[in-house]
Short mmCIF file of C-alpha atoms in Angstrom, two decimals:
data_model
loop_
_atom_site.label_atom_id
_atom_site.label_comp_id
_atom_site.label_asym_id
_atom_site.label_seq_id
_atom_site.Cartn_x
_atom_site.Cartn_y
_atom_site.Cartn_z
CA MET A 1 70.30 -0.47 -66.54
CA LYS A 2 67.59 -3.87 -66.04
CA LEU A 3 63.85 -2.43 -67.05
CA GLU A 4 62.82 -4.29 -64.19
CA GLU A 5 65.32 -2.24 -61.76
CA TYR A 6 63.81 0.76 -63.68
CA LYS A 7 60.17 0.14 -63.30
CA SER A 8 60.54 -0.29 -59.51
CA GLN A 9 62.98 3.25 -59.03
CA ALA A 10 60.50 4.93 -61.55
CA ILE A 11 57.27 3.72 -60.06
CA THR A 12 57.99 4.63 -56.30
CA ARG A 13 56.95 8.17 -56.61
CA LEU A 14 54.01 7.42 -58.60
CA ASN A 15 51.30 10.69 -57.79
CA LYS A 16 49.42 9.58 -54.69
CA SER A 17 46.69 10.67 -55.72
CA ILE A 18 45.54 8.16 -58.25
CA ALA A 19 47.89 5.29 -56.14
CA HIS A 20 45.28 3.46 -54.97
CA ASN A 21 42.31 4.16 -57.29
CA GLU A 22 42.69 1.24 -59.90
CA LYS A 23 40.43 2.98 -62.89
CA GLU A 24 42.19 5.91 -62.38
CA LYS A 25 45.63 4.83 -62.23
CA MET A 26 44.46 2.93 -65.88
CA ASN A 27 43.72 6.24 -66.62
CA TYR A 28 46.33 8.32 -65.67
CA ALA A 29 48.80 5.93 -67.90
CA CYS A 30 46.41 5.51 -71.00
CA MET A 31 45.98 9.46 -71.49
CA GLY A 32 50.25 10.62 -70.39
CA LEU A 33 51.24 6.78 -72.53
CA PHE A 34 49.51 9.08 -75.21
CA GLU A 35 50.68 12.34 -74.33
CA GLU A 36 53.92 11.20 -74.40
CA THR A 37 53.87 9.46 -77.45
CA GLY A 38 53.25 12.71 -79.29
CA GLU A 39 55.57 14.56 -78.09
CA VAL A 40 58.21 12.28 -78.70
CA ILE A 41 57.12 12.42 -83.01
CA ALA A 42 56.90 16.72 -81.85
CA GLU A 43 60.28 16.33 -81.19
CA PHE A 44 61.39 14.33 -84.85
CA ARG A 45 58.54 16.19 -86.44
CA LYS A 46 60.40 20.03 -85.91
CA PRO A 47 63.14 19.57 -87.52
CA LEU A 48 62.19 16.88 -89.94
CA PHE A 49 59.88 19.25 -91.49
CA LYS A 50 59.73 23.14 -90.06
CA GLY A 51 63.89 23.19 -90.93
CA ASN A 52 66.04 22.11 -92.41
CA PHE A 53 67.27 18.77 -90.90
CA HIS A 54 71.44 19.05 -91.28
CA GLU A 55 71.14 23.05 -90.44
CA LYS A 56 68.65 22.36 -87.60
CA PRO A 57 69.62 19.33 -85.05
CA LEU A 58 67.58 17.15 -83.43
CA ASP A 59 66.90 18.52 -80.20
CA ILE A 60 68.94 15.23 -78.52
CA GLU A 61 68.30 16.48 -74.90
CA ASP A 62 64.69 17.16 -75.22
CA ILE A 63 64.09 13.87 -76.47
CA LYS A 64 66.11 12.05 -74.67
CA SER A 65 63.69 13.55 -70.81
CA GLU A 66 60.46 12.81 -73.77
CA LEU A 67 61.69 9.33 -74.65
CA GLY A 68 61.91 8.57 -70.78
CA ASP A 69 58.71 10.02 -70.18
CA LEU A 70 57.54 7.34 -72.25
CA MET A 71 59.17 4.86 -70.95
CA TRP A 72 57.86 6.14 -67.36
CA TYR A 73 54.38 5.24 -68.88
CA LEU A 74 54.57 1.70 -70.65
CA ALA A 75 56.84 0.94 -66.93
CA LEU A 76 53.12 2.14 -64.72
CA ILE A 77 51.73 -0.11 -67.42
CA CYS A 78 53.99 -2.79 -66.99
CA LYS A 79 53.50 -2.22 -62.95
CA ASN A 80 49.42 -1.91 -62.70
CA THR A 81 49.82 -5.27 -64.64
CA ASP A 82 52.34 -6.64 -63.23
CA ILE A 83 53.91 -7.32 -66.54
CA ASP A 84 57.77 -8.32 -65.90
CA MET A 85 59.12 -5.38 -67.93
CA ASN A 86 62.81 -7.69 -68.41
CA GLN A 87 61.88 -10.29 -70.81
CA PHE A 88 61.33 -7.57 -73.77
CA LYS A 89 64.65 -6.93 -75.47
CA PRO A 90 65.49 -4.82 -78.61
CA ILE A 91 65.15 -6.51 -81.73
CA TYR A 92 66.07 -4.17 -84.71
CA ASN A 93 64.72 -4.46 -88.55
CA ASP A 94 67.05 -2.99 -90.07
CA LYS A 95 66.59 -4.29 -93.08
CA GLU A 96 66.00 -1.97 -95.39
CA LYS A 97 67.84 0.59 -97.40
CA ILE A 98 66.67 4.19 -96.70
CA ASN A 99 67.76 7.66 -95.17
CA LYS A 100 68.00 8.42 -91.82
CA ARG A 101 65.33 10.92 -92.45
CA GLU A 102 62.81 8.43 -93.71
CA LYS A 103 63.31 5.76 -91.21
CA ILE A 104 63.07 7.95 -88.85
CA ILE A 105 59.51 9.72 -89.90
CA GLN A 106 58.84 5.47 -90.28
CA ILE A 107 59.47 4.82 -87.05
CA ALA A 108 57.98 7.71 -85.93
CA LEU A 109 54.51 7.15 -86.91
CA LYS A 110 54.48 3.61 -85.82
CA MET A 111 55.03 3.84 -82.61
CA GLY A 112 51.45 7.09 -82.94
CA LYS A 113 50.30 3.28 -84.26
CA ARG A 114 51.36 1.10 -81.42
CA THR A 115 50.31 3.31 -78.65
CA GLY A 116 46.47 2.48 -79.50
CA LYS A 117 47.53 -0.80 -80.13
CA ILE A 118 48.65 -0.42 -76.39
CA ILE A 119 45.66 1.34 -75.05
CA GLU A 120 43.38 -0.85 -76.52
CA GLU A 121 44.79 -4.54 -74.37
CA TYR A 122 45.86 -2.45 -71.40
CA GLU A 123 41.83 -1.68 -71.04
CA LYS A 124 40.82 -4.77 -72.61
CA VAL A 125 42.68 -6.50 -69.57
CA TYR A 126 41.70 -3.94 -67.15
CA ILE A 127 38.13 -3.93 -68.46
CA GLN A 128 37.40 -7.16 -70.10
CA LYS A 129 40.30 -9.02 -67.58
CA THR A 130 41.20 -10.39 -70.27
CA GLU A 131 44.54 -12.27 -70.62
CA LYS A 132 48.31 -10.25 -71.48
CA GLU A 133 49.55 -12.01 -73.84
CA GLU A 134 48.46 -9.29 -76.98
CA LEU A 135 49.52 -6.50 -74.14
CA ILE A 136 52.94 -8.25 -73.60
CA SER A 137 53.17 -8.25 -77.74
CA GLU A 138 52.15 -4.63 -78.16
CA ILE A 139 54.59 -3.70 -75.55
CA GLN A 140 57.75 -5.40 -77.17
CA LYS A 141 56.92 -4.08 -80.05
CA GLN A 142 56.83 -0.73 -78.96
CA TYR A 143 60.17 -1.39 -77.16
CA ASN A 144 61.41 -2.22 -80.69
CA ASN A 145 60.43 1.17 -81.89
CA ILE A 146 62.33 3.00 -79.33
CA CYS A 147 64.78 1.04 -79.18
CA GLU A 148 65.42 1.41 -83.08
CA LEU A 149 64.56 5.23 -82.50
CA VAL A 150 67.71 5.03 -80.55
CA ASN A 151 69.47 3.49 -82.33
CA GLN A 152 68.31 6.10 -84.80
CA ILE A 153 70.39 9.50 -83.47
CA ASP A 154 72.93 7.63 -81.70
CA ILE A 155 71.89 8.03 -78.33
CA ASN A 156 71.97 4.55 -75.37
CA ILE A 157 68.84 3.12 -73.93
CA ASP A 158 70.39 3.57 -70.76
CA ASP A 159 70.99 7.15 -70.54
CA ILE A 160 67.30 7.81 -71.46
CA LEU A 161 65.78 5.60 -67.93
CA ASN A 162 69.03 6.97 -65.52
CA GLU A 163 68.14 10.55 -66.44
CA ASN A 164 64.23 9.65 -66.46
CA ILE A 165 64.96 8.38 -63.11
CA ARG A 166 66.64 11.94 -62.09
CA LYS A 167 64.35 13.19 -63.50
CA ILE A 168 62.05 12.14 -61.10
CA ASN A 169 63.69 12.19 -57.89
CA SER A 170 63.95 15.79 -58.21
CA ARG A 171 60.59 16.27 -58.96
CA TYR A 172 58.54 14.17 -55.82
CA ASN A 173 59.38 12.78 -52.64
CA GLU A 174 58.97 9.37 -51.44
CA LYS A 175 56.40 10.18 -50.37
CA GLY A 176 54.65 11.28 -54.33
CA GLU A 177 54.53 14.70 -53.73
CA LYS A 178 56.01 17.44 -55.64
CA GLU A 179 58.77 18.93 -54.43
CA ASN A 180 59.21 22.32 -52.99
CA ASN A 181 60.69 24.39 -55.96
CA GLU A 182 58.18 22.36 -58.16
CA GLN A 183 54.94 23.28 -56.30
CA GLU A 184 55.83 27.39 -57.47
CA LYS A 185 55.84 26.31 -61.07
#
């Protein structure tokens, strides 16, 4: 799936209570990006540090779900700033020969740092009306981190995007309202 196609499908179900308020959309996207980055990192931290990585494998379905949520917030930021996501291409930097566990840890830590930089640049574009080049650069770097991470655990970015669209469509209707089964939870 092309990233711009993903963005247009994913953001159609945006919560309508914030859809028309630019500042609320910015705050919502920033907080969500921090939250989802943390949830992705937590999915790796738990088996890597609380259990034996080889005896307690990573929960690939949960990781895919959290990465999909992270991609959703990146798509929202791109939508809010009119950034074409198709310009983002994966660049793999696999020059270092280190073990898989250490590589995953390094990527997860880079993701956390990169999220802070994305939010900093996003706020500059919104508040100070700066150009988008630095924001685009930071999103590209985060996309690279995501692609490197999925490469390490042998999953496909398209599977993540398609699963996220399915999840969004099952939770929200075309008006951005929660479906009846979601309202009860």
